[in-house]
Amino acid sequence: MSKIQKAYKFRLKTNRNIEEKLARFCGSARFVWNKSLAMNLERLESRQPILWYNELAFWLTLWKRSDQYGFLKECPSQVLQQKLRDLERAFRDCFDKNQPLKRIPVFKKKGSGDGIRFPQGFKIDNRRIFLPIIGWIGFYKSCHISGTVKNITVSTKGGKWYVSIQVEQMLETGKHSTESEIGIDAGIKCFAAFSDGTMVEGVHSFRKHEDLLAREQRKLARKRKGSENWKRQRRKIAELHHTIANVRSDFLHKLSTGISQNHATVYVERLQIKNMSSSARGTIEEPGRKVKAKSGLNKSILDQGWFEFRRQLAYKLSWQGGRMVEVEYRHTSQMCSCCGHTSKENRKTQAVFRCLACGHEENADVNAAKNILTVGQTGMACEANRMSGRQQEPAGNREEILSQAC
Ligand SMILES: [Zn+2]
């Protein structure tokens, strides 16, 4: 048994009145964050110790009593206190030597990363949620909520309001219900190809909406900046971006859930997405080749969220008692899945694989997926690594090799 954290996100059924109140809550929370942050930054500047939660909470009560900041009283206290806790966390993280990537917290702007958390004071009753001061709000319950509810966060994006319900679940980490193993390759013509021959078409959500987006953006450029029409158009674009993100997210979640339920072990190629998208252009000394074709490929990889897909797949598999194994082997796209003959010549076009040795012909992405499965299952990748000097230990049995290298 192990504990996992999970969040469910649902769209709230808001009306103008509720939206105005929520927006005011967000505004107050943002104000408290920014004001406390400003105080602390000043103190850092003058080499004074920064204020932690307790001192800041004291300041908060003073602000609430003042005429100037009296509006803070209209917002539930826990929401504002939570912002102070978040700020304390952010400062502790940025001074933590174990988290070198954390930076000094920044001021929050209206509309970006606006979210308010309710650590308590809320209630959930089937399809509605109770928030302090506001009361009951319905939400579009798209799936069952299981686990112990820890807290909820209300946020807005693209003019819509959402609630994210954070729960803690006890998970039985048993065996996966199947023993199925599968290899998956990022396709060039499709989103993904499986070693069993399945090809998954991508949504190409961005491409499909790209023209529309470009047209709307041109319209925006023609409008006077700051005018009512300009604002309306800007909202329209924000909504379009939002739609694209939703379509993509839905596609990835459905696909990763299905795979994690049907297969216990999933082999994927170790990918360096960053390298792939930066290397095409090359350097001044060594300009890249086929820059245009490569940037197209990179774009579609980034567009379709292959990276996010793998991330989801990994955690969903672990919930099911399965696992994802990364395979490192360079020739998966040039090797024949039938006889093992490896040659560049095998791949005349991007879509079709034709073996020069045995004449085997197959979709190139499926062939690569089969190779990934074989390489993963036999530990060939590890052999290859050992030969290239990465791993010097003598080979053991298959499990040993796999656990050493992968
Ligand atoms: Zn062959």
Coordinates of C-alpha atoms and ligand atoms in Angstrom, one line a residue:
M1 CA 0.0 0.0 0.0
S2 CA 1.2 3.5 -0.8
K3 CA -0.2 7.0 -0.6
I4 CA -0.7 9.0 -3.7
Q5 CA -1.9 12.5 -4.3
K6 CA -4.3 13.1 -7.1
A7 CA -6.3 16.0 -8.3
Y8 CA -9.7 16.2 -10.1
K9 CA -10.5 19.2 -12.1
F10 CA -14.0 20.2 -13.0
R11 CA -15.6 23.3 -14.6
L12 CA -17.8 25.3 -12.3
K13 CA -21.3 26.3 -13.2
T14 CA -20.9 30.0 -12.5
N15 CA -23.1 33.0 -13.1
R16 CA -22.1 36.7 -13.3
N17 CA -22.7 37.2 -9.6
I18 CA -20.5 34.2 -8.5
E19 CA -17.8 35.2 -11.1
E20 CA -17.6 38.7 -9.7
K21 CA -17.2 37.4 -6.1
L22 CA -14.6 34.8 -7.2
A23 CA -12.7 37.5 -9.1
R24 CA -12.7 39.7 -6.0
F25 CA -11.3 36.8 -3.9
C26 CA -8.6 36.3 -6.4
G27 CA -7.8 40.0 -6.4
S28 CA -7.6 40.1 -2.6
A29 CA -5.4 37.0 -2.5
R30 CA -3.1 38.5 -5.2
F31 CA -3.0 41.8 -3.3
V32 CA -1.9 40.0 -0.1
W33 CA 0.8 38.0 -2.0
N34 CA 2.2 41.0 -3.8
K35 CA 2.2 43.3 -0.7
S36 CA 3.8 40.7 1.5
L37 CA 6.3 39.9 -1.2
A38 CA 7.2 43.6 -1.6
M39 CA 7.7 43.9 2.1
N40 CA 10.1 40.9 2.1
L41 CA 12.0 42.1 -0.9
E42 CA 12.6 45.4 0.7
R43 CA 13.8 43.7 3.8
L44 CA 16.2 41.5 1.8
E45 CA 17.4 44.7 0.1
S46 CA 18.2 46.3 3.5
R47 CA 19.7 43.1 4.8
Q48 CA 17.0 42.5 7.4
P49 CA 15.6 39.0 8.0
I50 CA 12.5 38.3 6.0
L51 CA 9.0 37.9 7.6
W52 CA 7.6 34.4 7.8
Y53 CA 4.0 33.3 8.0
N54 CA 3.3 34.2 11.6
E55 CA 4.6 37.8 11.2
L56 CA 2.8 38.2 7.9
A57 CA -0.4 36.9 9.3
F58 CA -0.2 39.5 12.0
W59 CA 0.2 42.2 9.3
L60 CA -2.8 40.7 7.5
T61 CA -5.0 41.3 10.5
L62 CA -3.8 44.9 10.7
W63 CA -4.5 45.5 7.0
K64 CA -8.0 44.1 7.4
R65 CA -8.8 46.5 10.3
S66 CA -7.5 49.5 8.3
D67 CA -9.8 51.7 6.2
Q68 CA -7.5 51.5 3.2
Y69 CA -7.3 47.7 2.9
G70 CA -10.7 47.0 4.6
F71 CA -11.9 45.2 1.4
L72 CA -9.8 42.2 2.4
K73 CA -12.5 41.4 5.0
E74 CA -14.8 40.4 2.2
C75 CA -12.6 37.5 1.3
P76 CA -12.5 34.2 3.4
S77 CA -9.6 34.4 5.8
Q78 CA -8.2 31.0 5.0
V79 CA -7.8 31.9 1.4
L80 CA -5.6 34.9 2.3
Q81 CA -3.7 32.9 4.9
Q82 CA -3.0 30.2 2.4
K83 CA -1.4 32.8 0.1
L84 CA 0.9 33.7 2.9
R85 CA 1.8 30.1 3.5
D86 CA 2.4 29.7 -0.3
L87 CA 4.7 32.7 -0.1
E88 CA 6.6 31.3 2.9
R89 CA 7.0 28.0 1.0
A90 CA 8.3 29.9 -2.1
F91 CA 10.9 31.7 0.0
R92 CA 12.0 28.6 1.8
D93 CA 12.3 26.7 -1.6
C94 CA 14.4 29.5 -3.2
F95 CA 16.9 29.5 -0.3
D96 CA 17.0 25.7 -0.2
K97 CA 20.3 24.5 -1.6
N98 CA 18.8 21.2 -2.6
Q99 CA 16.5 23.0 -5.1
P100 CA 18.9 25.0 -7.2
L101 CA 16.3 25.7 -9.9
K102 CA 14.0 27.6 -7.6
R103 CA 14.0 31.4 -8.0
I104 CA 12.9 34.3 -5.8
P105 CA 9.1 34.5 -5.9
V106 CA 7.6 37.0 -8.3
F107 CA 4.7 39.4 -8.3
K108 CA 1.4 38.1 -9.6
K109 CA -0.3 39.8 -12.4
K110 CA -4.0 39.8 -13.0
G111 CA -5.1 36.8 -15.0
S112 CA -1.8 34.8 -14.9
G113 CA -1.7 31.9 -12.5
D114 CA -4.7 33.2 -10.6
G115 CA -5.8 30.6 -8.2
I116 CA -7.2 30.5 -4.6
R117 CA -6.9 27.6 -2.4
F118 CA -9.4 26.6 0.4
P119 CA -7.6 24.4 2.9
Q120 CA -10.9 24.2 4.9
G121 CA -14.4 25.7 5.1
F122 CA -15.6 24.0 1.9
K123 CA -18.0 21.1 1.4
I124 CA -18.5 18.8 -1.5
D125 CA -21.9 17.2 -2.1
N126 CA -22.1 15.1 -5.2
R127 CA -22.4 17.6 -8.0
R128 CA -22.0 20.8 -6.1
I129 CA -19.5 22.5 -3.9
F130 CA -19.9 24.9 -1.0
L131 CA -17.5 27.8 -0.7
P132 CA -17.5 30.2 2.3
I133 CA -19.3 33.5 1.6
I134 CA -20.5 32.4 -1.8
G135 CA -22.5 29.3 -1.0
W136 CA -23.2 26.3 -3.1
I137 CA -22.0 26.2 -6.7
G138 CA -22.7 23.3 -9.1
F139 CA -19.9 21.8 -11.2
Y140 CA -19.8 19.5 -14.3
K141 CA -18.9 16.2 -12.6
S142 CA -17.1 14.3 -15.4
C143 CA -15.8 11.5 -13.2
H144 CA -16.2 9.9 -9.7
I145 CA -14.1 11.4 -6.9
S146 CA -12.4 8.8 -4.7
G147 CA -10.1 9.3 -1.8
T148 CA -9.9 11.7 1.1
V149 CA -10.3 15.3 0.0
K150 CA -7.4 17.5 1.2
N151 CA -8.1 20.9 -0.2
I152 CA -9.6 22.6 -3.2
T153 CA -8.3 25.3 -5.6
V154 CA -10.5 27.6 -7.6
S155 CA -8.9 29.1 -10.7
T156 CA -9.9 30.7 -14.0
K157 CA -8.7 30.4 -17.5
G158 CA -10.2 31.6 -20.8
G159 CA -13.1 33.2 -19.0
K160 CA -14.2 29.9 -17.4
W161 CA -13.9 28.9 -13.7
Y162 CA -12.6 25.6 -12.5
V163 CA -12.3 23.7 -9.2
S164 CA -9.4 21.4 -8.6
I165 CA -10.1 18.9 -5.9
Q166 CA -6.9 17.5 -4.3
V167 CA -7.3 14.0 -2.8
E168 CA -5.1 11.5 -1.1
Q169 CA -5.7 7.9 -2.1
M170 CA -4.3 4.6 -0.6
L171 CA -3.1 2.6 -3.5
E172 CA -2.7 -1.2 -3.6
T173 CA 0.6 -1.6 -5.3
G174 CA 0.0 -5.1 -6.5
K175 CA 0.7 -6.8 -9.7
H176 CA -0.6 -5.6 -13.0
S177 CA -3.7 -7.5 -14.1
T178 CA -2.0 -8.5 -17.4
E179 CA 1.5 -9.7 -18.3
S180 CA 1.3 -7.9 -21.7
E181 CA 4.4 -6.1 -22.9
I182 CA 4.4 -3.6 -25.7
G183 CA 6.8 -1.3 -27.5
I184 CA 5.8 2.2 -28.5
D185 CA 7.5 4.6 -30.9
A186 CA 6.7 8.2 -31.6
G187 CA 5.4 8.2 -35.1
I188 CA 6.3 10.6 -37.8
K189 CA 3.1 10.3 -39.8
C190 CA 1.0 9.3 -36.8
F191 CA 1.2 10.2 -33.1
A192 CA 2.4 6.8 -31.9
A193 CA 2.9 3.3 -33.4
F194 CA 2.7 0.1 -31.3
S195 CA 4.6 -3.1 -31.7
D196 CA 1.3 -4.9 -32.2
G197 CA 0.7 -2.9 -35.3
T198 CA -1.7 -0.3 -34.0
M199 CA -1.2 3.2 -35.2
V200 CA -2.6 6.1 -33.3
E201 CA -3.6 9.1 -35.3
G202 CA -2.7 12.4 -33.6
V203 CA -5.2 15.1 -33.0
H204 CA -2.9 17.7 -34.5
S205 CA -5.0 20.0 -32.4
F206 CA -2.7 22.9 -33.0
R207 CA -2.4 22.5 -36.7
K208 CA -6.1 22.1 -37.2
H209 CA -6.7 25.4 -35.3
E210 CA -3.6 27.1 -36.6
D211 CA -5.2 28.8 -39.5
L212 CA -8.1 29.9 -37.5
L213 CA -5.8 31.2 -34.8
A214 CA -3.7 33.1 -37.4
R215 CA -6.8 34.7 -38.8
E216 CA -8.1 35.8 -35.4
Q217 CA -4.7 37.2 -34.6
R218 CA -4.6 39.2 -37.8
K219 CA -8.0 40.6 -36.8
L220 CA -6.6 41.6 -33.5
A221 CA -3.6 43.4 -35.1
R222 CA -6.1 45.6 -37.1
K223 CA -7.9 46.8 -34.0
R224 CA -7.0 49.8 -31.9
K225 CA -5.1 48.6 -28.9
G226 CA -7.1 48.9 -25.7
S227 CA -10.4 49.5 -27.4
E228 CA -13.5 47.4 -26.6
N229 CA -13.3 45.6 -29.9
W230 CA -9.6 44.8 -29.2
K231 CA -10.4 43.4 -25.8
R232 CA -13.2 41.3 -27.2
Q233 CA -10.9 39.9 -29.9
R234 CA -8.2 39.2 -27.3
R235 CA -10.7 37.2 -25.3
K236 CA -11.7 35.3 -28.3
I237 CA -8.1 34.3 -29.0
A238 CA -7.6 33.3 -25.3
E239 CA -10.6 31.0 -25.6
L240 CA -9.3 29.5 -28.8
H241 CA -5.9 28.7 -27.1
H242 CA -7.9 27.2 -24.3
T243 CA -9.9 25.0 -26.6
I244 CA -6.7 23.7 -28.3
A245 CA -5.2 22.8 -24.9
N246 CA -8.4 21.0 -23.8
V247 CA -8.6 18.9 -27.0
R248 CA -4.9 17.9 -26.6
S249 CA -5.2 17.1 -22.9
D250 CA -8.3 15.0 -23.4
F251 CA -6.6 13.0 -26.2
L252 CA -3.4 12.3 -24.2
H253 CA -5.3 11.3 -21.0
K254 CA -7.6 8.8 -22.8
L255 CA -4.7 7.2 -24.7
S256 CA -2.3 6.9 -21.7
T257 CA -5.1 5.5 -19.5
G258 CA -6.0 2.9 -22.1
I259 CA -2.4 1.7 -22.5
S260 CA -1.7 1.6 -18.8
Q261 CA -4.7 -0.6 -18.3
N262 CA -3.9 -3.1 -21.1
H263 CA -0.2 -3.5 -20.7
A264 CA 2.0 -4.3 -17.8
T265 CA 5.3 -3.2 -19.3
V266 CA 5.7 -0.5 -21.9
Y267 CA 9.0 0.0 -23.7
V268 CA 9.7 3.5 -25.1
E269 CA 12.8 5.0 -26.7
R270 CA 14.8 7.3 -24.5
L271 CA 14.2 10.7 -26.2
Q272 CA 16.0 14.0 -25.9
I273 CA 13.2 16.3 -27.1
K274 CA 15.2 19.4 -26.3
N275 CA 18.1 18.2 -28.4
M276 CA 15.9 17.2 -31.2
S277 CA 14.3 20.6 -31.5
S278 CA 17.5 22.6 -31.1
S279 CA 19.9 20.6 -33.2
A280 CA 18.2 21.1 -36.6
R281 CA 19.5 24.6 -37.2
G282 CA 23.1 23.6 -36.1
T283 CA 25.8 26.0 -35.4
I284 CA 27.7 28.5 -37.6
E285 CA 30.6 26.1 -38.1
E286 CA 28.3 23.2 -38.7
P287 CA 25.0 24.3 -40.2
G288 CA 22.2 21.7 -39.8
R289 CA 20.9 19.7 -42.7
K290 CA 17.3 19.5 -43.9
V291 CA 16.5 22.2 -41.4
K292 CA 13.0 22.7 -42.7
A293 CA 12.0 19.0 -42.7
K294 CA 13.4 18.5 -39.2
S295 CA 11.7 21.6 -37.8
G296 CA 8.4 20.2 -39.1
L297 CA 9.0 16.9 -37.3
N298 CA 10.1 18.6 -34.2
K299 CA 7.0 20.8 -34.3
S300 CA 4.7 17.9 -34.6
I301 CA 6.4 16.1 -31.7
L302 CA 6.1 19.2 -29.5
D303 CA 2.6 19.9 -30.8
Q304 CA 1.2 16.6 -30.0
G305 CA 2.7 16.4 -26.5
W306 CA 4.8 13.2 -26.7
F307 CA 6.7 14.3 -23.6
E308 CA 3.5 14.8 -21.6
F309 CA 2.1 11.5 -22.9
R310 CA 5.2 9.6 -21.6
R311 CA 4.9 11.4 -18.3
Q312 CA 1.3 10.4 -17.9
L313 CA 2.0 6.9 -19.0
A314 CA 4.7 6.5 -16.5
Y315 CA 2.7 7.5 -13.4
K316 CA -0.5 5.7 -14.6
L317 CA 1.4 2.5 -15.2
S318 CA 2.9 2.7 -11.7
W319 CA -0.7 3.1 -10.3
Q320 CA -1.7 -0.1 -12.0
G321 CA 1.4 -2.0 -10.9
G322 CA 3.0 -1.8 -14.3
R323 CA 6.1 0.0 -15.4
M324 CA 7.6 2.0 -18.2
V325 CA 11.1 1.1 -19.4
E326 CA 13.2 3.5 -21.4
V327 CA 15.3 1.8 -24.0
E328 CA 18.5 3.4 -25.3
Y329 CA 19.4 2.1 -28.7
R330 CA 20.2 4.2 -31.7
H331 CA 19.2 1.9 -34.6
T332 CA 15.6 1.1 -33.9
S333 CA 14.5 2.9 -37.1
Q334 CA 17.2 1.2 -39.3
M335 CA 16.9 -2.3 -38.0
C336 CA 14.7 -5.0 -39.6
S337 CA 12.3 -6.3 -37.0
C338 CA 12.2 -9.6 -38.9
C339 CA 15.8 -10.6 -39.4
G340 CA 17.8 -7.9 -37.5
H341 CA 19.6 -6.6 -40.6
T342 CA 20.6 -3.0 -39.8
S343 CA 21.3 -0.5 -42.5
K344 CA 20.4 3.0 -43.4
E345 CA 19.4 1.8 -46.8
N346 CA 16.5 -0.1 -45.2
R347 CA 14.7 3.1 -44.8
K348 CA 14.2 4.6 -48.2
T349 CA 11.3 6.9 -47.2
Q350 CA 10.1 8.1 -43.9
A351 CA 6.9 6.1 -44.0
V352 CA 8.0 2.7 -45.4
F353 CA 10.6 0.3 -44.1
R354 CA 11.9 -2.3 -46.6
C355 CA 14.6 -4.7 -45.5
L356 CA 17.5 -5.2 -48.0
A357 CA 18.4 -8.6 -46.6
C358 CA 15.1 -10.4 -46.3
G359 CA 12.7 -8.2 -48.2
H360 CA 10.4 -7.6 -45.1
E361 CA 8.2 -4.6 -45.7
E362 CA 6.3 -2.7 -43.1
N363 CA 5.3 0.7 -41.9
A364 CA 8.5 2.3 -40.6
D365 CA 7.0 3.4 -37.3
V366 CA 5.6 0.0 -36.5
N367 CA 8.9 -1.6 -37.4
A368 CA 10.7 0.7 -35.0
A369 CA 8.1 0.0 -32.2
K370 CA 8.7 -3.8 -32.7
N371 CA 12.5 -3.1 -32.4
I372 CA 12.0 -1.2 -29.2
L373 CA 10.1 -4.1 -27.8
T374 CA 12.7 -6.6 -28.8
V375 CA 15.6 -4.4 -27.6
G376 CA 13.8 -3.8 -24.3
Q377 CA 12.9 -7.5 -23.7
T378 CA 16.3 -8.9 -24.6
G379 CA 18.4 -6.2 -23.1
M380 CA 20.1 -5.5 -26.4
A381 CA 20.3 -1.9 -25.6
C382 CA 22.4 -2.6 -22.7
E383 CA 24.7 -4.8 -24.8
A384 CA 25.1 -1.9 -27.2
N385 CA 25.8 0.5 -24.3
R386 CA 28.4 -1.9 -22.9
M387 CA 30.1 -2.1 -26.3
S388 CA 30.3 1.6 -26.6
G389 CA 32.0 1.7 -23.2
R390 CA 29.3 3.1 -21.1
Q391 CA 28.9 0.1 -19.0
Q392 CA 31.9 -2.1 -18.1
E393 CA 30.4 -4.8 -16.0
P394 CA 30.1 -8.3 -17.4
A395 CA 26.7 -9.3 -18.7
G396 CA 24.5 -11.2 -16.3
N397 CA 21.1 -12.7 -17.0
R398 CA 18.5 -10.6 -18.8
E399 CA 16.8 -9.2 -15.7
E400 CA 20.1 -8.2 -14.3
I401 CA 21.1 -6.4 -17.5
L402 CA 17.8 -4.6 -17.7
S403 CA 17.9 -3.4 -14.1
Q404 CA 21.5 -2.3 -14.5
A405 CA 21.1 -0.2 -17.6
C406 CA 17.5 0.8 -18.0
Ligands
ZN1 ZN 15.1 -8.3 -42.7

